[in-house]
């Protein structure tokens, strides 16, 4: 953590009051130096300019390095997505080939297949009460808030596929600053509170996060906001801490604005994965399984002369 991060709240407060962005913020800073300090006149304008360029190069180089690292991370993610798409395509082609195979079987094998089918149907009937139990369990889950998280007594949390944000109100009689708080973010746990006091929020996270890409800010002197990047960016969290009540992830509604930021192919892949995840949770066929079934049905319609009653599809 930078030694100057304790001043972030000051600059954030200043930035919120200026409509002109960074140019106006710089204008305010240099106007202050000209009025209240001898920055220009003390050692001369040339030395002041040299000092300015020195600091500009120092922090500019750091910013460019971080931007380059972020670019590399994005390229790696895009590469992984491309590899997943290629693997998924190869898998679908292989499944289609296997699904299209019709194998002749004997009467004895056909009878054995029919016997197993009946046994499977009877077993499903016996296990039917369990589905009722699952339904009751789902009804006991919390409905997600508008940010796909939950509003709890001590904090509110929201999420996208890639990130989790947690807003923790700090109810004291003064505007808190960074020097007043203690925030500890680890791969599988967090601890947040005021110095020399028991943590307001502390516990094990529901899932792992990338610590190097996590951060926190103080909001209007009244709350601490954590921004955590997920390790698994293809999964919805059902809770923030493992002691929290669970939300029903089947009712999660992804923001269209986030999906629209993706290119067409990536967006289609993400939506397909989200659909398949919901289908699996409900015990229903995935998009690939439905596609394979539809292709087989179409093949059977196109070849009515073929007898599939004594055939094993595999």
Short mmCIF file of N, CA and C in Angstrom, two decimals, residues 3 9 22 74 78 180 193 202 204 248 294 310:
data_model
loop_
_atom_site.label_atom_id
_atom_site.label_comp_id
_atom_site.label_asym_id
_atom_site.label_seq_id
_atom_site.Cartn_x
_atom_site.Cartn_y
_atom_site.Cartn_z
N UNK A 3 2.29 4.94 0.72
CA UNK A 3 2.26 5.76 1.93
C UNK A 3 1.34 6.96 1.79
N UNK A 9 -8.96 10.10 0.34
CA UNK A 9 -10.28 10.64 0.64
C UNK A 9 -10.33 12.15 0.40
N UNK A 22 -9.83 16.16 -14.40
CA UNK A 22 -8.42 16.31 -14.05
C UNK A 22 -7.88 17.69 -14.42
N UNK A 74 -5.79 -8.79 -19.41
CA UNK A 74 -6.95 -8.86 -20.30
C UNK A 74 -6.68 -9.78 -21.48
N UNK A 78 -8.65 -13.16 -22.56
CA UNK A 78 -9.20 -13.37 -23.89
C UNK A 78 -8.65 -14.65 -24.52
N UNK A 180 -8.38 6.31 10.13
CA UNK A 180 -9.22 5.82 11.23
C UNK A 180 -9.58 4.35 11.10
N UNK A 193 -12.86 -2.58 10.00
CA UNK A 193 -13.34 -1.91 11.20
C UNK A 193 -12.54 -0.65 11.50
N UNK A 202 -16.04 -9.28 9.74
CA UNK A 202 -14.87 -10.16 9.72
C UNK A 202 -15.33 -11.59 9.46
N UNK A 204 -14.71 -15.51 6.83
CA UNK A 204 -14.24 -16.22 5.65
C UNK A 204 -15.15 -15.91 4.47
N UNK A 248 -30.74 -16.96 -3.69
CA UNK A 248 -31.09 -17.90 -4.76
C UNK A 248 -30.44 -17.44 -6.05
N UNK A 294 -32.56 -32.57 -30.10
CA UNK A 294 -33.31 -32.04 -31.24
C UNK A 294 -32.76 -32.59 -32.56
N UNK A 310 -35.52 -51.00 -31.70
CA UNK A 310 -34.52 -51.96 -31.23
C UNK A 310 -33.11 -51.44 -31.44
#
